[in-house]
């Protein structure tokens, strides 16, 4: 199995859906938000709105990764993204990352979006392991990951240099049997098969 099916995943608070090129303007604002920059990356001179339009316009074409827009179910507003990537078919594992802009924070949207995509990874894709990395000074993200069942596997001490300060990277993962033991429920999904 792979990520060629690009689903729509529906929760109580969020809807995760495939990206379109029209999402680039909002994502441009989100990736330039100071908190997003602080906890993910600092945009380089190479990151432009045109490049983002190009990037999000082809996200539905990759069978080896799943990029979904996180939207507020009540309003339909795009508030961020969740991504499964670095897919290893032999190990049935992948890496997870997410980012939310200011309008998506502190309302439980990130926690639910994480549970939805991880549930999809285990329930529909058949993965065995989902892993991630989070900066040690990002307690909000770590809490959301722990709520979704991720456990700390290790720490890369002072692995990142951000704003002149060295920061630890925390390695976390959740395994399929751990997910099931938590009683995780299936998500509502409307699969969409990408056809070129």
Tab-separated table of C-alpha atoms in Angstrom:
chain	number	residue	atom	x	y	z
A	1	UNK	CA	0.000	0.000	0.000
A	2	UNK	CA	1.131	3.586	-0.556
A	3	UNK	CA	-0.144	7.158	-0.317
A	4	UNK	CA	-1.682	7.363	-3.804
A	5	UNK	CA	-5.177	7.615	-2.286
A	6	UNK	CA	-5.616	11.187	-1.091
A	7	UNK	CA	-8.502	11.034	1.391
A	8	UNK	CA	-10.726	13.596	3.027
A	9	UNK	CA	-10.668	12.845	6.778
A	10	UNK	CA	-13.429	14.314	8.905
A	11	UNK	CA	-13.367	14.832	12.663
A	12	UNK	CA	-15.551	16.801	15.054
A	13	UNK	CA	-13.480	19.989	14.697
A	14	UNK	CA	-11.425	19.531	11.545
A	15	UNK	CA	-11.568	18.306	7.996
A	16	UNK	CA	-8.315	17.193	6.394
A	17	UNK	CA	-8.393	17.419	2.613
A	18	UNK	CA	-5.998	17.353	-0.330
A	19	UNK	CA	-4.260	20.630	-1.156
A	20	UNK	CA	-4.904	22.722	-4.236
A	21	UNK	CA	-2.787	25.467	-5.788
A	22	UNK	CA	-5.374	27.969	-4.464
A	23	UNK	CA	-4.257	27.130	-0.903
A	24	UNK	CA	-0.827	28.651	-1.486
A	25	UNK	CA	-1.769	32.215	-0.501
A	26	UNK	CA	-3.010	31.124	2.917
A	27	UNK	CA	-0.107	28.727	3.398
A	28	UNK	CA	2.278	31.586	2.537
A	29	UNK	CA	0.885	33.528	5.503
A	30	UNK	CA	1.075	30.448	7.733
A	31	UNK	CA	4.674	29.476	6.917
A	32	UNK	CA	5.779	33.050	7.550
A	33	UNK	CA	4.070	33.250	10.954
A	34	UNK	CA	6.753	33.881	13.630
A	35	UNK	CA	5.729	30.880	15.749
A	36	UNK	CA	5.726	28.556	12.732
A	37	UNK	CA	9.170	29.852	11.783
A	38	UNK	CA	10.386	29.386	15.359
A	39	UNK	CA	9.265	25.770	15.648
A	40	UNK	CA	9.735	24.506	12.106
A	41	UNK	CA	12.109	26.366	9.830
A	42	UNK	CA	13.128	29.804	8.763
A	43	UNK	CA	11.968	30.534	5.218
A	44	UNK	CA	14.899	30.904	2.871
A	45	UNK	CA	15.245	33.370	0.049
A	46	UNK	CA	14.247	30.497	-2.237
A	47	UNK	CA	10.758	30.231	-0.726
A	48	UNK	CA	8.398	32.387	-2.753
A	49	UNK	CA	4.652	32.509	-3.208
A	50	UNK	CA	5.048	31.196	-6.767
A	51	UNK	CA	7.072	28.230	-5.500
A	52	UNK	CA	4.394	27.495	-2.902
A	53	UNK	CA	1.698	27.602	-5.595
A	54	UNK	CA	3.711	25.116	-7.577
A	55	UNK	CA	4.367	22.938	-4.512
A	56	UNK	CA	0.772	22.736	-3.265
A	57	UNK	CA	-0.547	22.349	-6.797
A	58	UNK	CA	1.172	18.973	-7.197
A	59	UNK	CA	0.832	17.494	-3.696
A	60	UNK	CA	-1.862	15.096	-4.886
A	61	UNK	CA	0.506	13.485	-7.387
A	62	UNK	CA	3.001	11.877	-4.969
A	63	UNK	CA	2.305	8.210	-4.099
A	64	UNK	CA	5.110	8.204	-1.503
A	65	UNK	CA	3.786	11.030	0.715
A	66	UNK	CA	0.491	12.411	1.952
A	67	UNK	CA	0.072	16.179	2.407
A	68	UNK	CA	-3.327	17.257	3.687
A	69	UNK	CA	-4.717	20.710	4.411
A	70	UNK	CA	-6.090	21.130	7.941
A	71	UNK	CA	-9.342	23.073	7.816
A	72	UNK	CA	-11.678	24.249	10.557
A	73	UNK	CA	-14.807	22.142	10.101
A	74	UNK	CA	-17.119	24.935	11.288
A	75	UNK	CA	-15.820	27.602	8.893
A	76	UNK	CA	-13.895	25.742	6.177
A	77	UNK	CA	-10.894	28.002	6.856
A	78	UNK	CA	-7.460	26.558	6.055
A	79	UNK	CA	-5.383	26.663	9.254
A	80	UNK	CA	-2.375	24.424	8.530
A	81	UNK	CA	-1.143	21.105	7.239
A	82	UNK	CA	-0.350	17.532	8.251
A	83	UNK	CA	2.135	15.424	6.295
A	84	UNK	CA	3.189	11.773	6.193
A	85	UNK	CA	6.499	11.417	4.335
A	86	UNK	CA	9.782	9.451	4.245
A	87	UNK	CA	7.676	6.361	3.616
A	88	UNK	CA	9.597	3.108	4.077
A	89	UNK	CA	7.530	0.324	2.461
A	90	UNK	CA	9.736	-2.487	3.806
A	91	UNK	CA	9.437	-1.310	7.422
A	92	UNK	CA	5.862	-0.028	6.894
A	93	UNK	CA	6.810	3.235	8.563
A	94	UNK	CA	6.901	6.936	7.838
A	95	UNK	CA	7.635	10.312	9.386
A	96	UNK	CA	4.936	12.769	10.421
A	97	UNK	CA	5.017	16.549	10.619
A	98	UNK	CA	2.455	19.271	11.087
A	99	UNK	CA	2.182	23.010	11.353
A	100	UNK	CA	-0.694	25.259	12.286
A	101	UNK	CA	-1.070	28.981	11.776
A	102	UNK	CA	-2.342	31.349	14.476
A	103	UNK	CA	-6.047	30.775	13.708
A	104	UNK	CA	-5.638	27.034	14.223
A	105	UNK	CA	-4.002	27.073	17.636
A	106	UNK	CA	-5.294	26.455	21.158
A	107	UNK	CA	-8.623	24.977	20.042
A	108	UNK	CA	-7.778	21.272	19.825
A	109	UNK	CA	-7.536	21.334	16.027
A	110	UNK	CA	-3.920	20.155	15.987
A	111	UNK	CA	-4.588	17.269	18.365
A	112	UNK	CA	-7.553	16.099	16.326
A	113	UNK	CA	-5.752	16.505	12.992
A	114	UNK	CA	-2.856	14.435	14.344
A	115	UNK	CA	-5.212	11.667	15.499
A	116	UNK	CA	-7.042	11.679	12.153
A	117	UNK	CA	-3.956	11.297	9.979
A	118	UNK	CA	-2.268	8.777	12.287
A	119	UNK	CA	-5.513	6.767	12.376
A	120	UNK	CA	-5.523	6.808	8.578
A	121	UNK	CA	-1.873	5.696	8.484
A	122	UNK	CA	-2.585	2.649	10.642
A	123	UNK	CA	-6.159	1.838	9.625
A	124	UNK	CA	-6.200	2.440	5.872
A	125	UNK	CA	-2.561	2.509	4.759
A	126	UNK	CA	-1.494	-0.379	7.023
A	127	UNK	CA	1.610	1.220	8.517
A	128	UNK	CA	3.356	-0.272	11.553
A	129	UNK	CA	5.139	2.855	12.830
A	130	UNK	CA	4.780	6.635	12.597
A	131	UNK	CA	7.637	8.777	13.937
A	132	UNK	CA	8.340	12.471	14.352
A	133	UNK	CA	10.812	14.999	15.717
A	134	UNK	CA	9.844	17.979	17.866
A	135	UNK	CA	11.966	20.720	19.391
A	136	UNK	CA	12.216	20.350	23.170
A	137	UNK	CA	11.078	23.949	23.671
A	138	UNK	CA	7.722	23.330	21.930
A	139	UNK	CA	5.545	21.927	24.751
A	140	UNK	CA	2.242	22.605	22.945
A	141	UNK	CA	3.199	20.325	20.050
A	142	UNK	CA	4.607	17.668	22.348
A	143	UNK	CA	1.341	17.564	24.352
A	144	UNK	CA	-0.658	17.143	21.127
A	145	UNK	CA	1.607	14.280	20.047
A	146	UNK	CA	1.394	12.588	23.443
A	147	UNK	CA	-2.420	12.852	23.341
A	148	UNK	CA	-2.271	11.007	20.035
A	149	UNK	CA	-0.198	8.201	21.570
A	150	UNK	CA	3.335	9.191	20.578
A	151	UNK	CA	6.013	8.277	23.132
A	152	UNK	CA	9.507	9.687	23.547
A	153	UNK	CA	12.179	7.381	22.163
A	154	UNK	CA	15.164	9.621	22.638
A	155	UNK	CA	16.667	13.072	22.567
A	156	UNK	CA	19.257	14.483	20.211
A	157	UNK	CA	20.928	16.934	22.535
A	158	UNK	CA	21.590	20.441	21.210
A	159	UNK	CA	20.946	19.176	17.679
A	160	UNK	CA	19.558	22.413	16.273
A	161	UNK	CA	20.838	25.968	16.322
A	162	UNK	CA	17.960	28.441	16.262
A	163	UNK	CA	18.315	32.140	16.952
A	164	UNK	CA	21.778	31.603	18.385
A	165	UNK	CA	20.528	29.019	20.895
A	166	UNK	CA	21.146	25.287	20.782
A	167	UNK	CA	17.956	23.259	21.167
A	168	UNK	CA	17.326	19.550	21.757
A	169	UNK	CA	15.296	17.522	19.270
A	170	UNK	CA	12.941	14.990	20.852
A	171	UNK	CA	12.315	11.804	18.862
A	172	UNK	CA	8.823	10.333	19.289
A	173	UNK	CA	6.894	7.478	17.689
A	174	UNK	CA	3.709	5.471	17.951
A	175	UNK	CA	3.312	1.847	16.860
A	176	UNK	CA	0.214	0.280	15.389
A	177	UNK	CA	-0.378	-2.056	18.367
A	178	UNK	CA	-0.012	0.897	20.765
A	179	UNK	CA	-2.565	2.843	18.725
A	180	UNK	CA	-5.017	-0.050	18.865
A	181	UNK	CA	-4.426	-0.588	22.613
A	182	UNK	CA	-5.464	3.028	23.228
A	183	UNK	CA	-8.809	2.209	21.671
A	184	UNK	CA	-8.289	4.616	18.809
A	185	UNK	CA	-11.350	4.786	16.622
A	186	UNK	CA	-11.586	4.730	12.876
A	187	UNK	CA	-11.910	8.078	11.141
A	188	UNK	CA	-14.514	9.102	8.641
A	189	UNK	CA	-12.790	9.154	5.289
A	190	UNK	CA	-13.850	9.942	1.778
A	191	UNK	CA	-10.938	8.526	-0.249
A	192	UNK	CA	-10.024	10.296	-3.446
A	193	UNK	CA	-7.813	8.434	-5.832
A	194	UNK	CA	-5.525	10.786	-7.705
A	195	UNK	CA	-5.759	10.315	-11.426
A	196	UNK	CA	-3.365	12.235	-13.614
